[in-house]
CSV table of C-alpha atoms and ligand atoms in Angstrom, one decimal:
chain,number,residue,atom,x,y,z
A,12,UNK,CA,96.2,120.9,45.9
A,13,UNK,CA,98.0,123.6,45.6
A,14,UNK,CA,101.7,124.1,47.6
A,15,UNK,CA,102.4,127.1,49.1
A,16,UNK,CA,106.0,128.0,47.9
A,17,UNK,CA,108.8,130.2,50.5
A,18,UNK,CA,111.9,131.6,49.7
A,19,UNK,CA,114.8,132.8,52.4
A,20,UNK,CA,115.0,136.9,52.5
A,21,UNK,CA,118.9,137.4,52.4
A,22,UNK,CA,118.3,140.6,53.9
A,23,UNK,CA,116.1,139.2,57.3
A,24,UNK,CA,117.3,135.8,56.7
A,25,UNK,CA,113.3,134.8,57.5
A,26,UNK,CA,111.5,132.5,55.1
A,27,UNK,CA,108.9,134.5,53.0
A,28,UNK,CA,105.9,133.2,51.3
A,29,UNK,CA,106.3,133.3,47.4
A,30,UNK,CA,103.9,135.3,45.7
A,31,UNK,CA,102.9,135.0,42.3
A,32,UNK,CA,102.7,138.4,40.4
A,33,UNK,CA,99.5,139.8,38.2
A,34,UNK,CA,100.5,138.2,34.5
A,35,UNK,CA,101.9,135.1,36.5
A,36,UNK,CA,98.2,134.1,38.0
A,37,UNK,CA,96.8,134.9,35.0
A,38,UNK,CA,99.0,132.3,32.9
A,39,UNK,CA,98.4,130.2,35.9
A,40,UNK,CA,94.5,130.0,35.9
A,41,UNK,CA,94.2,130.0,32.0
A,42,UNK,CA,96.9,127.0,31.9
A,43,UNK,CA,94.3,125.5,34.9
A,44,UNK,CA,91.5,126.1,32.9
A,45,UNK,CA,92.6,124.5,30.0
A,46,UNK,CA,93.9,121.5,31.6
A,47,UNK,CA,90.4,120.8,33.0
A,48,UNK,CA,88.9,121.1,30.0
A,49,UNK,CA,91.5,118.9,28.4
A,50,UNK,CA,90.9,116.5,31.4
A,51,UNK,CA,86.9,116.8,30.4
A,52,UNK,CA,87.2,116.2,27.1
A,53,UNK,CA,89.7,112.8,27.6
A,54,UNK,CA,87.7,111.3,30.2
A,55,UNK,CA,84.4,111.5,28.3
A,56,UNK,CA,86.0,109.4,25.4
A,57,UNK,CA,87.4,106.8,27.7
A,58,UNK,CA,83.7,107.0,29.1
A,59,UNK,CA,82.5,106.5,26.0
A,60,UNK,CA,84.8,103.6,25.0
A,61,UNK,CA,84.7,101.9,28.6
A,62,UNK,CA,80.8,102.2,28.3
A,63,UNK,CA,79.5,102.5,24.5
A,64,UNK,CA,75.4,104.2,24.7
A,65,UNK,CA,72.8,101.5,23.4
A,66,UNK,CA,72.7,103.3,19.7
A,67,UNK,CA,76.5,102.6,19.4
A,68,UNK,CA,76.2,98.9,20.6
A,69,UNK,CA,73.4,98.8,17.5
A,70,UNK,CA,75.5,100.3,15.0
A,71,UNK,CA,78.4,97.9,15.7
A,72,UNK,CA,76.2,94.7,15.7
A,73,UNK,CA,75.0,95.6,12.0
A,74,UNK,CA,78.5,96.4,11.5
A,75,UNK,CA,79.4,92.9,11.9
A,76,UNK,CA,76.5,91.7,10.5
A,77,UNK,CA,77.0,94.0,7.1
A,78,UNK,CA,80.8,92.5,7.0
A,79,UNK,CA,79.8,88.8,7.1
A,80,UNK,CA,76.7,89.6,4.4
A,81,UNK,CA,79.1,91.2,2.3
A,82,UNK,CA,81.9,88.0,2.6
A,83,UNK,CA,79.0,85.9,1.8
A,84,UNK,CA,78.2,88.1,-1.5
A,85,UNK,CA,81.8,87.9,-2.2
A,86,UNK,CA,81.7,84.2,-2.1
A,87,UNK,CA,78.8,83.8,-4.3
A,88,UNK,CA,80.3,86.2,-6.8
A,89,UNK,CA,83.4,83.8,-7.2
A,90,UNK,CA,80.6,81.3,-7.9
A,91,UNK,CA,79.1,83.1,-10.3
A,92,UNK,CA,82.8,84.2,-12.0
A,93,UNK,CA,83.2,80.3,-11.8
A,94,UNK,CA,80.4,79.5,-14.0
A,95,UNK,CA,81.0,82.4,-16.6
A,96,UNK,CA,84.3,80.9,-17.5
A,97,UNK,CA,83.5,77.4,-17.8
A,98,UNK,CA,80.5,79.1,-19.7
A,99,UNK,CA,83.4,80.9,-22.4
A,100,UNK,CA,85.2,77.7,-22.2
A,101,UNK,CA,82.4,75.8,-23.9
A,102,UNK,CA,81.3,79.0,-26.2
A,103,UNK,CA,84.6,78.9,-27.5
A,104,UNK,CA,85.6,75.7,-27.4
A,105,UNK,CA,82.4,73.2,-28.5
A,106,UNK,CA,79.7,75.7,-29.6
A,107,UNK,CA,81.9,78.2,-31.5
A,108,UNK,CA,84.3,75.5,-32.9
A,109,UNK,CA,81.6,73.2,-34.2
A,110,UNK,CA,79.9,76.0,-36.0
A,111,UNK,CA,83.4,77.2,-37.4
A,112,UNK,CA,82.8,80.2,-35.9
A,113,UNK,CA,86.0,82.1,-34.4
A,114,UNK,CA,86.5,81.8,-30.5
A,115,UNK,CA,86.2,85.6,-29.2
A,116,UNK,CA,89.5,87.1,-28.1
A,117,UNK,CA,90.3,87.6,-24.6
A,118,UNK,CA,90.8,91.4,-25.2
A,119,UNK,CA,87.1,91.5,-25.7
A,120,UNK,CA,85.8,89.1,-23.5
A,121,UNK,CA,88.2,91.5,-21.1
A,122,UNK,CA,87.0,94.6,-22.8
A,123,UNK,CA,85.1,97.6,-20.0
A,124,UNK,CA,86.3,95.5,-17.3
A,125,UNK,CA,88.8,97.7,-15.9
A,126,UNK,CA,87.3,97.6,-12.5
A,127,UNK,CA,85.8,101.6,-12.2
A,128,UNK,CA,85.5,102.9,-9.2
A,129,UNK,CA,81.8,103.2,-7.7
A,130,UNK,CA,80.0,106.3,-8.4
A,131,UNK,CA,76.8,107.3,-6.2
A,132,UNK,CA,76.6,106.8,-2.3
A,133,UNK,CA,79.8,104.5,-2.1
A,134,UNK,CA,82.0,107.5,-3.2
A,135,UNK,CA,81.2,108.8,0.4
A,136,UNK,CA,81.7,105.5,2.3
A,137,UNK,CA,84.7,106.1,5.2
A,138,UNK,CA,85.8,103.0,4.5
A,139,UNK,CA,84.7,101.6,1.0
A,140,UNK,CA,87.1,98.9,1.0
A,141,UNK,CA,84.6,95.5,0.7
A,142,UNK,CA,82.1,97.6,-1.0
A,143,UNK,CA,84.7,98.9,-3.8
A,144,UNK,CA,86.0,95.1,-4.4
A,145,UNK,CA,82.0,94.0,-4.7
A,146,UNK,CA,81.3,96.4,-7.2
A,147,UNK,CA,83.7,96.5,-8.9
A,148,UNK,CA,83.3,92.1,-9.3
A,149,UNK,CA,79.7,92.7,-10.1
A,150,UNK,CA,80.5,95.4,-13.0
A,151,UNK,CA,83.0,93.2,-14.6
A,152,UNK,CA,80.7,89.7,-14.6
A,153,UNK,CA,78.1,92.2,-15.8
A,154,UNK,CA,80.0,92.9,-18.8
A,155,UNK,CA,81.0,89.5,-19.1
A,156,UNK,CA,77.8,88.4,-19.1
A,157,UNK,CA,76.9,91.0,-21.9
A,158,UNK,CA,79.4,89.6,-24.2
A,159,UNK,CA,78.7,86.0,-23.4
A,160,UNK,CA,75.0,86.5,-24.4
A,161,UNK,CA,75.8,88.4,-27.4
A,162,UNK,CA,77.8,85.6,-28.4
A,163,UNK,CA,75.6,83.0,-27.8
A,164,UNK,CA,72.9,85.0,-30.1
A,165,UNK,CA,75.5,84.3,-33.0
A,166,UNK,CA,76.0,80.9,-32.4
A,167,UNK,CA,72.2,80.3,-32.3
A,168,UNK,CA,71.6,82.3,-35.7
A,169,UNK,CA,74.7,80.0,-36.8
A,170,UNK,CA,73.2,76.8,-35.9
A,171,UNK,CA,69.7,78.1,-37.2
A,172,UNK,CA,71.3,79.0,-40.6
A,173,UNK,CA,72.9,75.0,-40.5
A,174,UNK,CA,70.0,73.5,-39.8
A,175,UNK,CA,68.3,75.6,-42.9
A,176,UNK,CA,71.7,74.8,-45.0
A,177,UNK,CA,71.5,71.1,-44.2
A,178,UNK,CA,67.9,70.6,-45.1
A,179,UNK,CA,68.2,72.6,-47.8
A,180,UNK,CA,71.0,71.1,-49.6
A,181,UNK,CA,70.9,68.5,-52.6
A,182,UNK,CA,72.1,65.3,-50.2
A,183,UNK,CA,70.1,61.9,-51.8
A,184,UNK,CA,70.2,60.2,-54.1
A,185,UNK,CA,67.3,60.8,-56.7
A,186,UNK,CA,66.0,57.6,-56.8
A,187,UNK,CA,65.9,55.2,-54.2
A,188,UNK,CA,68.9,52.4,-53.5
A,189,UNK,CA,65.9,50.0,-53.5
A,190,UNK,CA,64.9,50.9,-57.1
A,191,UNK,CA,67.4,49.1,-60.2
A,192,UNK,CA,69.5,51.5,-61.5
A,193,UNK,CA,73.0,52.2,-63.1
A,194,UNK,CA,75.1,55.0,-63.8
A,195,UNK,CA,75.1,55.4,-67.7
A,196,UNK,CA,77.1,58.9,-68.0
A,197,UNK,CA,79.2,60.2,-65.5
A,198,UNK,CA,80.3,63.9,-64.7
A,199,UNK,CA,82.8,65.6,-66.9
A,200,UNK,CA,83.8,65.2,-71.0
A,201,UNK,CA,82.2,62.9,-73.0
A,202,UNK,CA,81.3,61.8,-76.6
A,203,UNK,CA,77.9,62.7,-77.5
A,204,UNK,CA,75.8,60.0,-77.9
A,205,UNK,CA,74.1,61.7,-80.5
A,206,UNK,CA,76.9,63.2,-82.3
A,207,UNK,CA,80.2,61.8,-81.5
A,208,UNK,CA,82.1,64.8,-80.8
A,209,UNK,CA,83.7,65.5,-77.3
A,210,UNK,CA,81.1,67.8,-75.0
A,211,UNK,CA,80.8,68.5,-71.5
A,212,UNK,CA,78.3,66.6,-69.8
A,213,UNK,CA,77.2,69.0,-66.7
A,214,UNK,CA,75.4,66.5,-64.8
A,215,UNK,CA,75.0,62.5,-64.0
A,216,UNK,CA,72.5,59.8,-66.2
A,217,UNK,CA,70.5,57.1,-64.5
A,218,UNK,CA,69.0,55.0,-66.7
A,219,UNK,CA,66.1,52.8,-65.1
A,220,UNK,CA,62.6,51.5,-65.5
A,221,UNK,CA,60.2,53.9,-66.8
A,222,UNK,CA,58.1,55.6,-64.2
A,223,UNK,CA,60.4,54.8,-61.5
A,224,UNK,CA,59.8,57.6,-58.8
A,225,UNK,CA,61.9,60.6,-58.8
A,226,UNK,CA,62.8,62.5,-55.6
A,227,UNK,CA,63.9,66.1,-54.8
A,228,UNK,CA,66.8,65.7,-53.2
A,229,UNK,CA,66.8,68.8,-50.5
A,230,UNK,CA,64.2,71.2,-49.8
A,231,UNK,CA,63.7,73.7,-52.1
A,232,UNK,CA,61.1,75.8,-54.5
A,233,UNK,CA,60.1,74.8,-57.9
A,234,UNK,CA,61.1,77.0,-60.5
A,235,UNK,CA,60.7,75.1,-63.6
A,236,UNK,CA,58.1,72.9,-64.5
A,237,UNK,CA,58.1,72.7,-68.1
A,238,UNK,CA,59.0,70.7,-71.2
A,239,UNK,CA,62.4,72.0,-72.6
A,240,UNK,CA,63.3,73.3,-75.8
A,241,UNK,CA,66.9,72.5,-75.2
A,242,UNK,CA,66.9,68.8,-75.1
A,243,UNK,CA,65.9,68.3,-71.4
A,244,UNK,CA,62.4,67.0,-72.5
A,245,UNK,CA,60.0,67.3,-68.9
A,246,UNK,CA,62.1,68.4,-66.6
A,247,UNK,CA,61.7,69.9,-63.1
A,248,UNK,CA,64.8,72.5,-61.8
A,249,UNK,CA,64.6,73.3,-57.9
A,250,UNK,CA,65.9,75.9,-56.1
A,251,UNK,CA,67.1,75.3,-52.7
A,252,UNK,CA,68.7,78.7,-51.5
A,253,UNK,CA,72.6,79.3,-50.6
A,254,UNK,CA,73.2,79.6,-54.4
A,255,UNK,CA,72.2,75.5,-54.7
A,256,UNK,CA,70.0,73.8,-58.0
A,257,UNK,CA,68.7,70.9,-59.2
A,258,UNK,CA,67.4,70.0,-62.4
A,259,UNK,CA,65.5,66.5,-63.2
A,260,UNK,CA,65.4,65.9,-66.9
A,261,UNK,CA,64.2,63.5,-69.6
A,262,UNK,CA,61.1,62.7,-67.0
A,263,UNK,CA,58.2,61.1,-68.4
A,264,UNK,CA,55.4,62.5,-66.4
A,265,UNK,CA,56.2,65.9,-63.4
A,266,UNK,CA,54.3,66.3,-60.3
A,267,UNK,CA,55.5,69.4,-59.7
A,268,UNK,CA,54.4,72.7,-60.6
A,269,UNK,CA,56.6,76.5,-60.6
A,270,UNK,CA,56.3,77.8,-57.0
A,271,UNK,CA,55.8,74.7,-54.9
A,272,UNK,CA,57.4,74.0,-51.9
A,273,UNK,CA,59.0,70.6,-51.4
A,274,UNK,CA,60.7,68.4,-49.2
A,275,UNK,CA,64.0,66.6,-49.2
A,276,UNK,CA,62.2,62.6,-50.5
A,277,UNK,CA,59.2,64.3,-52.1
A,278,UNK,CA,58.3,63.3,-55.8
A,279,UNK,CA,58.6,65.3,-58.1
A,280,UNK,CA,58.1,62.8,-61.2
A,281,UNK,CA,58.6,59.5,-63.0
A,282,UNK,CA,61.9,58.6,-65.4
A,283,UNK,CA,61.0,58.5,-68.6
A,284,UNK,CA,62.8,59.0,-72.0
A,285,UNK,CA,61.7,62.4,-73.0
A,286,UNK,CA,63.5,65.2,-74.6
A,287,UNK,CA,67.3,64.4,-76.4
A,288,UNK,CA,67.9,61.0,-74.9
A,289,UNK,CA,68.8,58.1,-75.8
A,290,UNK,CA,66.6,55.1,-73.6
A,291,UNK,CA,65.1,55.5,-70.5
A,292,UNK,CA,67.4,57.5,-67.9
A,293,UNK,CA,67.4,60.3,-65.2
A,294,UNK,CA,69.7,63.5,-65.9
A,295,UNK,CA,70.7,65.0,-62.6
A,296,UNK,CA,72.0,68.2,-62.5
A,297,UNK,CA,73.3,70.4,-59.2
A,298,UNK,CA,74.7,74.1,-59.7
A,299,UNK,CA,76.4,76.2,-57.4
A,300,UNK,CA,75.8,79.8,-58.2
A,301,UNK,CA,74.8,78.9,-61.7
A,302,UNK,CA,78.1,76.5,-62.4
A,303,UNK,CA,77.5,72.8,-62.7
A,304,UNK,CA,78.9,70.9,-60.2
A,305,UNK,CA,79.5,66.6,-60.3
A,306,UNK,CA,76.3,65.4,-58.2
A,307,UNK,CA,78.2,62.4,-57.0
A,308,UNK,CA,80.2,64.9,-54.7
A,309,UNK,CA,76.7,65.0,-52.9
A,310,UNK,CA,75.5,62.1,-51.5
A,311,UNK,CA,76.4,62.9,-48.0
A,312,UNK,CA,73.0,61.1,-46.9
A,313,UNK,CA,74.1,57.3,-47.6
A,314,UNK,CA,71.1,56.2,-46.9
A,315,UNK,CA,69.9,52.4,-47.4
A,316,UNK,CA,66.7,51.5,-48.9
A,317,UNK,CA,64.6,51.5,-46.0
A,318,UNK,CA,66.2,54.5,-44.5
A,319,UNK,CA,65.2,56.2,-48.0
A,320,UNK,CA,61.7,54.6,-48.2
A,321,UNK,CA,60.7,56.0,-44.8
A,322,UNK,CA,62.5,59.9,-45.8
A,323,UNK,CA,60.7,60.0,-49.2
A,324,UNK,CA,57.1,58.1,-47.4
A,325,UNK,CA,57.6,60.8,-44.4
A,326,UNK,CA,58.1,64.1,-47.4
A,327,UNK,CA,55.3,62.9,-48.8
A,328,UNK,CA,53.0,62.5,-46.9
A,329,UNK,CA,53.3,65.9,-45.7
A,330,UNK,CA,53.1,66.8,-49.5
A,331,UNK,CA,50.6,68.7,-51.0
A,332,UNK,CA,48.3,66.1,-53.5
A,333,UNK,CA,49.3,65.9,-57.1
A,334,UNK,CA,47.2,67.4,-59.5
A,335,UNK,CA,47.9,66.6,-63.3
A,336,UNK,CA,49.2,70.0,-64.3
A,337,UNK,CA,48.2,71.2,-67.9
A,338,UNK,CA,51.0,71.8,-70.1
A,339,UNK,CA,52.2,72.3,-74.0
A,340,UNK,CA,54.0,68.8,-74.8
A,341,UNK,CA,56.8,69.8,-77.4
B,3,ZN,ZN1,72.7,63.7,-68.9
């Protein structure tokens, strides 16, 4: 191992052995010594790698096992990310649209989804690469998801509030297409019948048979059941909410009475000729926050005579029974 080193003496011209001085060995045994540690230190890693122990061959096998779960979770999250969109595209699209609701802008759809990095036990990760991009998906759909379900609260309340607005609303005729009837006064200016001059006429006349059946045209509250000092005669006024009223006037007998509930086809009395009026007839009044509005504009229901038969049968039957109310004929 080691080489024994000569040198020629000029002076004897006989080969002499080299020999190393006192700092020289010293600088040689060091430099040995760290070599063979050195030599240690590299041979135990290329042990290691040439022959990993058993914990090492368990810690790689979850590796890969870890690495394909978390693929797999990445592929389901593009799933889900799928569905959330075609989600917004209806919300926004059908849902929102039909409900004339506005569709949500993207900068709040996007809104907290700038893709924070994860706090915790990932923030010490060697390598947080897949875990990072995981969370981070799973925070934005989370928000996503948030927003998406607050909108789909507003578009129920919407459609709730419809549904209350549609049933509520003055929509029938009064009297049913299968009873006789013609339009004697129509909406608008007219001469008085009784004196001749020019007046605003705030409603439509029916004239018809006496004690043909009058209906409440949406559903609504009573809240006046009365004879009428103004010219009315019996008449019935309901209130049906979003600002929306009916009055029935001239009647010759009410069913009603201040408070009841009623349906959209319920009766609320006969036609009759009471009050200022002329013959026989129906005045049908709606109001919109407390201005008259032409009745004609709703009949959105056009229904036909059986259709209207089996609305006003279905209203009442579900109707409270009349009782003969006791009231001050004027
Ligand atoms: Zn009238």
């Amino acid at each position: 191992m080691f080489v024994r080193k000569y040198h020629i003496n000029p002076e004897t011209l006989c080969y002499e052995r080299v020999r190393l001085n006192r700092s020289q060995r010293i600088r040689f045994l060091v430099g040995f010594s760290m070599g063979l540690i050195l030599l240690a230190i590299l041979m135990r890693f290329g042990f290691e790698r040439s022959f990993p122990t058993p914990r090492q061959i368990i810690y790689h096998k979850q590796n890969i096992i870890l690495r394909s779960e978390l693929s797999c979770l990445n592929a389901e999250l593009q799933v889900v990310e799928s569905q959330l969109e075609e989600l917004r595209n209806r919300d926004d699209r059908f849902y929102r649209a039909i409900l004339s609701l506005d569709p949500i802008p993207s900068s709040i759809r996007g809104a907290g989804t700038g893709g924070a990095k994860p706090g915790g036990i990932l923030q010490n990760l060697r390598d947080p690469g897949m875990v990072n991009d995981v969370s981070q998906r799973i925070e934005k759909i989370s928000s996503k998801m948030k927003i998406q379900s607050n909108s789909l609260d507003r578009v129920y309340n919407k459609a709730v509030k419809n549904q209350q607005l549609l049933a509520a609303k003055p929509s029938i005729n009064p009297i049913s297409p299968g009873d006789p009837t013609w339009l004697t006064s129509g909406y608008g200016y007219r001469n008085d019948p009784f004196t001749g001059r020019r007046t605003a006429h705030h409603g439509i006349d029916l004239a018809g048979n006496y004690g043909l059946d009058i209906h409440c045209t949406g559903e609504g509250t009573v809240t006046v059941s009365q004879v009428s000092r103004n010219g009315y005669g019996k008449e019935v006024v309901v209130d049906h909410g979003f600002g929306y009223t009916s009055r029935y006037a001239h009647l010759q007998d009410i069913h009603v009475e201040v408070g009841q509930k009623l349906k959209r086809g319920e009766v609320i009395g006969t036609l009759g000729n009471t009050g200022r009026s002329t013959g026989p007839h129906l005045h049908y009044e709606i109001r919109k926050n407390d201005s008259p509005v032409n009745p004609m504009y709703f009949y959105y229901e056009n229904l036909s005579a059986g259709e209207y038969t089996l609305l006003a049968s279905k209203a009442n039957l579900s109707a409270t029974p009349y009782q003969p109310m006791a009231m001050s004929q004027k």
